[in-house]
CSV table of C-alpha atoms in Angstrom, one decimal:
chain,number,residue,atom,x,y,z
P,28,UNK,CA,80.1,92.6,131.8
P,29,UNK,CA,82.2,95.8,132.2
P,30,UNK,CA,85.6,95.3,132.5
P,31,UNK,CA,88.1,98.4,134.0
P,32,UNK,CA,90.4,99.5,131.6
P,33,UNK,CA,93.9,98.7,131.9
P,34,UNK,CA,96.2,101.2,133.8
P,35,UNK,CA,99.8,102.4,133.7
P,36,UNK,CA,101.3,102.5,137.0
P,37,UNK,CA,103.4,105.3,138.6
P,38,UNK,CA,106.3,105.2,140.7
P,39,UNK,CA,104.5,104.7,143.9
P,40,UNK,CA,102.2,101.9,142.2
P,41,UNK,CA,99.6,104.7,141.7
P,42,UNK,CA,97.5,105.0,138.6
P,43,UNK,CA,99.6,107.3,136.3
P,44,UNK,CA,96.8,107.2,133.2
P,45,UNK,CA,94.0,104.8,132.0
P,46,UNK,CA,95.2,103.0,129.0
P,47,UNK,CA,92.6,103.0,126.4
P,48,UNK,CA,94.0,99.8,123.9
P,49,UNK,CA,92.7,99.1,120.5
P,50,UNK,CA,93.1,95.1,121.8
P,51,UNK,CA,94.6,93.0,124.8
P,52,UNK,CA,95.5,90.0,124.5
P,53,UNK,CA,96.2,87.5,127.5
P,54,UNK,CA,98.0,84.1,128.3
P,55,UNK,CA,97.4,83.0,131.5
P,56,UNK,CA,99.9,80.3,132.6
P,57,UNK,CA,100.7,78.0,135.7
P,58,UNK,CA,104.4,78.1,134.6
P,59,UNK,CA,106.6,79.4,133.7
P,60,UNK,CA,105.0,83.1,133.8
P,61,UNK,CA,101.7,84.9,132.4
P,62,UNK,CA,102.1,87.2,129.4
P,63,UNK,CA,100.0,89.8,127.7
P,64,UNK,CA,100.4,91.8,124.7
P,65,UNK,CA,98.4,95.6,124.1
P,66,UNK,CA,97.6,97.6,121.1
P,67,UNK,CA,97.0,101.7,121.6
P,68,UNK,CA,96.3,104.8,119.4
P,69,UNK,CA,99.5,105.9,118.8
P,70,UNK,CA,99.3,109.2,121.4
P,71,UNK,CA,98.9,106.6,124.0
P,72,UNK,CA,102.9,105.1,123.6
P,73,UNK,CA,104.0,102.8,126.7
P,74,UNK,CA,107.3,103.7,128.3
P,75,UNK,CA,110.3,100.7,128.4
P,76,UNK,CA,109.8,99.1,131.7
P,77,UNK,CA,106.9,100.6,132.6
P,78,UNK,CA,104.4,98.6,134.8
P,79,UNK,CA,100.6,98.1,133.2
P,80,UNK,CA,98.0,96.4,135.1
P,81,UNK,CA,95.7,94.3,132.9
P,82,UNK,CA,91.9,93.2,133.8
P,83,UNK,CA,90.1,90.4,132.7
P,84,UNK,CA,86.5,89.1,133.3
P,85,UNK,CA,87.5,88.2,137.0
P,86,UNK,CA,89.3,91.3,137.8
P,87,UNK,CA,93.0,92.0,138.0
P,88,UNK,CA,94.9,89.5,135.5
P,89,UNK,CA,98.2,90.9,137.2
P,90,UNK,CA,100.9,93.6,136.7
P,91,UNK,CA,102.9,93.4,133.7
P,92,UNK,CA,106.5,94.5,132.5
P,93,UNK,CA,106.7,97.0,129.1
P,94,UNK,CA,108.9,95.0,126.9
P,95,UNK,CA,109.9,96.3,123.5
P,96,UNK,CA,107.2,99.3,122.7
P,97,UNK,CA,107.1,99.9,118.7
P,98,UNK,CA,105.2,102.9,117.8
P,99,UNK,CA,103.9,102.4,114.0
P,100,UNK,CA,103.5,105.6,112.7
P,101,UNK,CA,102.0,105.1,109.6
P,102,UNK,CA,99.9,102.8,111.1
P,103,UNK,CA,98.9,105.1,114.2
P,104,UNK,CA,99.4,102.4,116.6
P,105,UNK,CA,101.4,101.6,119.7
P,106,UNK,CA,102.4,97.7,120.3
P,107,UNK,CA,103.7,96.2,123.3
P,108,UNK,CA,104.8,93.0,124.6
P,109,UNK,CA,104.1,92.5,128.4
P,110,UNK,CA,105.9,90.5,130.7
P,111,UNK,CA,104.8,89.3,134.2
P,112,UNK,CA,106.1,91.9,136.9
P,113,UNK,CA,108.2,89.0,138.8
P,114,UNK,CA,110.7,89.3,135.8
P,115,UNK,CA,111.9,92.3,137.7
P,116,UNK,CA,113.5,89.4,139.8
P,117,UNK,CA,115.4,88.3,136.7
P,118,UNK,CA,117.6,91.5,136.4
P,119,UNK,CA,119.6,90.3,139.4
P,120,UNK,CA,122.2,87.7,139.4
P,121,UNK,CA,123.5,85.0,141.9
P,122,UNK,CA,126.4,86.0,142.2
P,123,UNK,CA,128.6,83.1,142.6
P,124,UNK,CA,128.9,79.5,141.7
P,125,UNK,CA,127.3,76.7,143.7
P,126,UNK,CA,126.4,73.1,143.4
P,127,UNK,CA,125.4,71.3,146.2
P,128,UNK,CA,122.4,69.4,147.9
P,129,UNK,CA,120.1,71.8,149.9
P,130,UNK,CA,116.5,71.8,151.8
P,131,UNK,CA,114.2,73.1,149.1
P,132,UNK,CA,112.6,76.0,150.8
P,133,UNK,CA,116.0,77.0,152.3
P,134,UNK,CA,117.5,77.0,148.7
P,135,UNK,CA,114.4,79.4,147.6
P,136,UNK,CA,115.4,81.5,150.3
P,137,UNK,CA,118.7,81.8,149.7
P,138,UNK,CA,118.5,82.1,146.2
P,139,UNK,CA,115.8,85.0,146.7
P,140,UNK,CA,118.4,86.5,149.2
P,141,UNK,CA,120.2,88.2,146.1
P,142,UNK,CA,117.8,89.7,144.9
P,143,UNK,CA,117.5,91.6,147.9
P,144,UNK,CA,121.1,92.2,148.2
P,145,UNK,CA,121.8,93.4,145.5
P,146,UNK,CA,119.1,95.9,145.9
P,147,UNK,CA,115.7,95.1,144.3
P,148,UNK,CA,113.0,96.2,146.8
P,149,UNK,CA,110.3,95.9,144.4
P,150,UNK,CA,109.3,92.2,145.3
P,151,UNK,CA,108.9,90.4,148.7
P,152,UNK,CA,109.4,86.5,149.6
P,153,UNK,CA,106.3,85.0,151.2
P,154,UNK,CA,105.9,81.6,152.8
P,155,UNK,CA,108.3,78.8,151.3
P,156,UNK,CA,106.9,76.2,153.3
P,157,UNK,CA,105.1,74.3,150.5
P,158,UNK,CA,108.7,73.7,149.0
P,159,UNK,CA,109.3,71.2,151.8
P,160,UNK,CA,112.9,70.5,153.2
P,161,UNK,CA,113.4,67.1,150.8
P,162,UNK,CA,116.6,67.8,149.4
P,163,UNK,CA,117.3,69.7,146.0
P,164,UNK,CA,120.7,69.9,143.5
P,165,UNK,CA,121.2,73.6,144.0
P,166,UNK,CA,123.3,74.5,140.9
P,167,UNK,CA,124.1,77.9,139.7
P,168,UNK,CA,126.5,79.9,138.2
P,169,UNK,CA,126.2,83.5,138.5
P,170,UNK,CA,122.6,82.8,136.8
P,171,UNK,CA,119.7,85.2,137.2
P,172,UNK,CA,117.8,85.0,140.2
P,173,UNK,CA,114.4,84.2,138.5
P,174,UNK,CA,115.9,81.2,136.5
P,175,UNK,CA,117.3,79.7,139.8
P,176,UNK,CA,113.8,80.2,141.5
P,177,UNK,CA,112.4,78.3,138.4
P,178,UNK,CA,114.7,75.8,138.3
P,179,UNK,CA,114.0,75.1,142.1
P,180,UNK,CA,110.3,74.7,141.2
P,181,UNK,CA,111.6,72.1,138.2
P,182,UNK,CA,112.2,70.0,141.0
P,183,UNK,CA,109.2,70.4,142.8
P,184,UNK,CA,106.3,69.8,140.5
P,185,UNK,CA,103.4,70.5,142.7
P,186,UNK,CA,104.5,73.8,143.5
P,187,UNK,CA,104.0,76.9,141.8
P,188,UNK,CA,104.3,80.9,142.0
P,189,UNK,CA,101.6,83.2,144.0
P,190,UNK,CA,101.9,87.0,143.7
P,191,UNK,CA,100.3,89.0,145.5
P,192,UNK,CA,99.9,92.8,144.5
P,193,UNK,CA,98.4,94.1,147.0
P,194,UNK,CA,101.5,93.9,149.9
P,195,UNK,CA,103.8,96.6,149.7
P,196,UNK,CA,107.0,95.3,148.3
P,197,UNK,CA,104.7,93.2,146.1
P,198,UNK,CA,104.9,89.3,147.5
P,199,UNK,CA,105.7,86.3,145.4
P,200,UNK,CA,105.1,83.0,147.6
P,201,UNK,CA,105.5,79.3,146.8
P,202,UNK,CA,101.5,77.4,147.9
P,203,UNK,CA,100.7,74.3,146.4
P,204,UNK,CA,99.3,73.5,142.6
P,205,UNK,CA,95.8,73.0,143.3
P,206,UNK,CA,94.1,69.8,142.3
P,207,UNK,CA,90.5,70.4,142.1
P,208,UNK,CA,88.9,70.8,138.4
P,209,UNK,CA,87.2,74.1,137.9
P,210,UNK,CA,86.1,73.2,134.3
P,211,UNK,CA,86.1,70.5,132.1
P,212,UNK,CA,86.7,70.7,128.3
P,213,UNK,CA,86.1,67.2,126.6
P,214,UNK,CA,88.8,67.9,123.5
P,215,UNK,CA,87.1,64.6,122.0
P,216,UNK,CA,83.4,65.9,122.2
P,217,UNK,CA,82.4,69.4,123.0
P,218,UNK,CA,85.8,71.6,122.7
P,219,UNK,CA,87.3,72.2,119.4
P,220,UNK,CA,89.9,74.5,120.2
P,221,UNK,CA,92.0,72.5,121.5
P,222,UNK,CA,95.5,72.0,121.0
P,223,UNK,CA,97.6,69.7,122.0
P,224,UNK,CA,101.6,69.8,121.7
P,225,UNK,CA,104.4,66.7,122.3
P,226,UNK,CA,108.0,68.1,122.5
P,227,UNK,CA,110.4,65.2,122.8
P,228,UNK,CA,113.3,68.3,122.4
P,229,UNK,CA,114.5,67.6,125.9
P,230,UNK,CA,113.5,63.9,126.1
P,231,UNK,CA,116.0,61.6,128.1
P,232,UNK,CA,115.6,57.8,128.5
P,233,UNK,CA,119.3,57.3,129.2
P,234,UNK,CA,121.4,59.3,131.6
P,235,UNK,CA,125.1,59.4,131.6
P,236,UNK,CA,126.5,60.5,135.2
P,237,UNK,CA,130.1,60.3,137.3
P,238,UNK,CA,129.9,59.7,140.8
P,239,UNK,CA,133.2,60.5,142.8
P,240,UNK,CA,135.1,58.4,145.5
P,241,UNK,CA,138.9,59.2,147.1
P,242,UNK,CA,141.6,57.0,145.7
P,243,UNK,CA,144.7,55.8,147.7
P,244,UNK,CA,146.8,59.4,146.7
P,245,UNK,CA,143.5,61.0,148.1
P,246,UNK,CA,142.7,62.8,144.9
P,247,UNK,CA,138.6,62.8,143.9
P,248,UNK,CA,138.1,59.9,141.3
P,249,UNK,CA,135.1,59.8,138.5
P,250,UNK,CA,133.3,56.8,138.0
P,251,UNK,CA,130.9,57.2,135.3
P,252,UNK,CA,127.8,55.5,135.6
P,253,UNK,CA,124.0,55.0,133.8
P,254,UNK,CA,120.6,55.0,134.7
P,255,UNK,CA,117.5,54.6,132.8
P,256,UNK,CA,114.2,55.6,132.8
P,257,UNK,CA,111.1,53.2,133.1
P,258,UNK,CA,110.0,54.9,129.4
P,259,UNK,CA,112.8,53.9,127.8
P,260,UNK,CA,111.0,50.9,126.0
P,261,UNK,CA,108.2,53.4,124.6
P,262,UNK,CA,110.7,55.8,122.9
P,263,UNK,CA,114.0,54.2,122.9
P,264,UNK,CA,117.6,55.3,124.0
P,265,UNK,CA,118.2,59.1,124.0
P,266,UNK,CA,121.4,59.4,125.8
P,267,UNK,CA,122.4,62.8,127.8
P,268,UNK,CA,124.8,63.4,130.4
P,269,UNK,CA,123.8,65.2,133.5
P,270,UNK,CA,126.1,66.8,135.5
P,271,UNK,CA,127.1,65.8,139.1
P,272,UNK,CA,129.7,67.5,141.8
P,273,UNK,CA,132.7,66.2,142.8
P,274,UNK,CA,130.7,66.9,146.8
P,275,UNK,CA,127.7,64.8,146.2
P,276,UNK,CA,128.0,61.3,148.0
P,277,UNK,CA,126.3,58.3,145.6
P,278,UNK,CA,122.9,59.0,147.3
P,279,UNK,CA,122.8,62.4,146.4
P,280,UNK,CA,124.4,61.8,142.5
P,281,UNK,CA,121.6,59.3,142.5
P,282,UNK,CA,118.9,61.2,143.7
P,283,UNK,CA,119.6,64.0,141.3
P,284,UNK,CA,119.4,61.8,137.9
P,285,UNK,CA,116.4,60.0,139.3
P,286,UNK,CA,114.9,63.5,139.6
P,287,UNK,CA,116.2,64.4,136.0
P,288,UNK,CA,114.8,61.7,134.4
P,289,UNK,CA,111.6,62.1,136.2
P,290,UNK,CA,111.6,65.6,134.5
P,291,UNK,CA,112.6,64.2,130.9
P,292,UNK,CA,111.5,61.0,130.4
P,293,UNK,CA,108.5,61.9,128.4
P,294,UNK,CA,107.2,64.2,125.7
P,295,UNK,CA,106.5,67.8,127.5
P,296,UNK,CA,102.5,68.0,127.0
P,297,UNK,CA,101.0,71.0,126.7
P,298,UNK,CA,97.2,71.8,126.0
P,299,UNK,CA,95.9,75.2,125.2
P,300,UNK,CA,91.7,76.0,125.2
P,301,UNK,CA,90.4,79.0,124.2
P,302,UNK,CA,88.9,80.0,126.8
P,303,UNK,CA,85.8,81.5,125.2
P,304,UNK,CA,84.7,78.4,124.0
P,305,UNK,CA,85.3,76.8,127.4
P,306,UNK,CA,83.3,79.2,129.0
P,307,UNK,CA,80.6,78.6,126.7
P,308,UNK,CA,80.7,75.1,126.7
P,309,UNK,CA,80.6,75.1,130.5
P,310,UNK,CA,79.5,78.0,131.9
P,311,UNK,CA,81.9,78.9,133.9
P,312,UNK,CA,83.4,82.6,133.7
P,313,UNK,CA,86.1,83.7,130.9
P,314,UNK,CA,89.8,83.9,132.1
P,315,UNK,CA,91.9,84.3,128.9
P,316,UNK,CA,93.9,81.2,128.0
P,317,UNK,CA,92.8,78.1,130.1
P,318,UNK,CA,96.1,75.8,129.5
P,319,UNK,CA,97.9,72.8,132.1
P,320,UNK,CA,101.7,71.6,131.1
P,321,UNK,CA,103.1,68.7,132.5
């Protein structure tokens, strides 16, 4: 199977040059973002910031970001790390403080809306409207735009990023994880590859949080509170404290370390294939890095 070469892109989003790489290597990701990394004869150097699209077995993979060229001379080569396009979003900041309870697909919006403002035109917003209007905490503080359109997301499980490349800005739209399996890798019988990771760094069991009510000299008074999660017999008490506003009624406080705890109350699980082997094992084509986190 012939795959197209990579390409660095020009201004315009034009072909500037074919890239001719010693290696590629790709990893493919639901979330957070995809990632590649290139090797080149050294004549071939990458400019900082510089936009590469990379191919795989099913076509375009994406367009990355040039992150840290190094040009080995006494090697000959030219390495690069390269980062999904969207992070182009991430050079932009929110630029102010909020916390409050908002309709998820308005708070993408809005959040987006910086971006814009502040005068990227590379990237577009598409549809929202798998986001839902269920309530989210919105809480930022003058944070980059990309990690407050994550951190929406957090909340939202079953959604995910779409890019499109073709549009003109390019579009980044929030559609719904799928749920069908495309291939199945039976780490216990026919995939050996397989890795599988626990990280308990971020696990909670116990939340510490203050809800707020108006005392007779009308000032905002703390209350501070627990709740558990329903895994806190498995791994035990791990205590953190999660951070409420003074403007959230008790529902709202409440629904916010419900949703934290849904988020940390077990081991993050991630599983990595190669997806060579799962391609041989099941015949379906080669995409990179076949991986699901949860």
């Amino acid at each position: 199977m012939s795959i197209p070469l990579p390409r660095l892109l020009n201004g315009s989003g034009g072909t500037e040059r074919e890239l001719h790489p010693l290696s590629v290597s790709l990893n493919l990701e639901i979330t957070p973002l995809s990632s590649a990394s290139i090797r080149l004869p050294k004549d071939e150097n990458l400019p900082a910031r510089g936009y590469v699209e990379v191919f795989s077995p099913l076509g375009s993979a994406g367009i990355f970001r040039v992150r840290s060229p190094e040009d080995a001379y006494g090697q000959d080569i030219t390495t690069a790390e390269l980062e999904h396009a969207i992070t182009e979003v991430g050079d932009y900041l929110v630029r102010e403080s909020k916390n409050e309870m908002k309709a998820a697909n308005s708070a993408m919006q809005e959040v987006f809306g910086y971006y814009t403002s502040g005068g990227g035109t590379r990237w577009q917003l598409g549809s929202v409207s798998a986001l839902g209007s269920g309530s989210i905490a919105l809480e930022v503080n003058y944070d980059r735009v990309l990690d407050a359109m994550l951190a929406i997301l957090e909340q939202k499980p079953d959604c995910m990023m779409a890019f499109d490349f073709s549009t003109s800005p390019w579009t980044v739209s929030i559609v719904a994880k799928a749920t069908t399996v495309g291939a199945e890798g039976r780490l216990s019988r026919n995939v050996n590859s397989a890795r599988v990771v626990y990280d308990d760094t971020d696990l909670c069991t116990r939340a510490y949080y203050e809800t707020f009510e108006e005392n007779s000299q009308g000032e905002m008074e703390g209350t501070w509170r627990t709740m558990d999660a329903d895994t806190i017999s498995t791994y035990g008490i791990v205590e953190r404290e999660v951070d409420t506003d003074s403007s959230y009624t008790m529902s709202e406080a409440q629904a916010v370390v419900t949703e934290y705890l849904r988020q940390h109350k077990n081991p993050k699980v991630s599983i990595s294939i190669q997806a060579e082997e799962l391609s041989h094992v099941t015949g379906e084509a080669k995409i990179g890095r076949a991986g699901q986190q949860e």
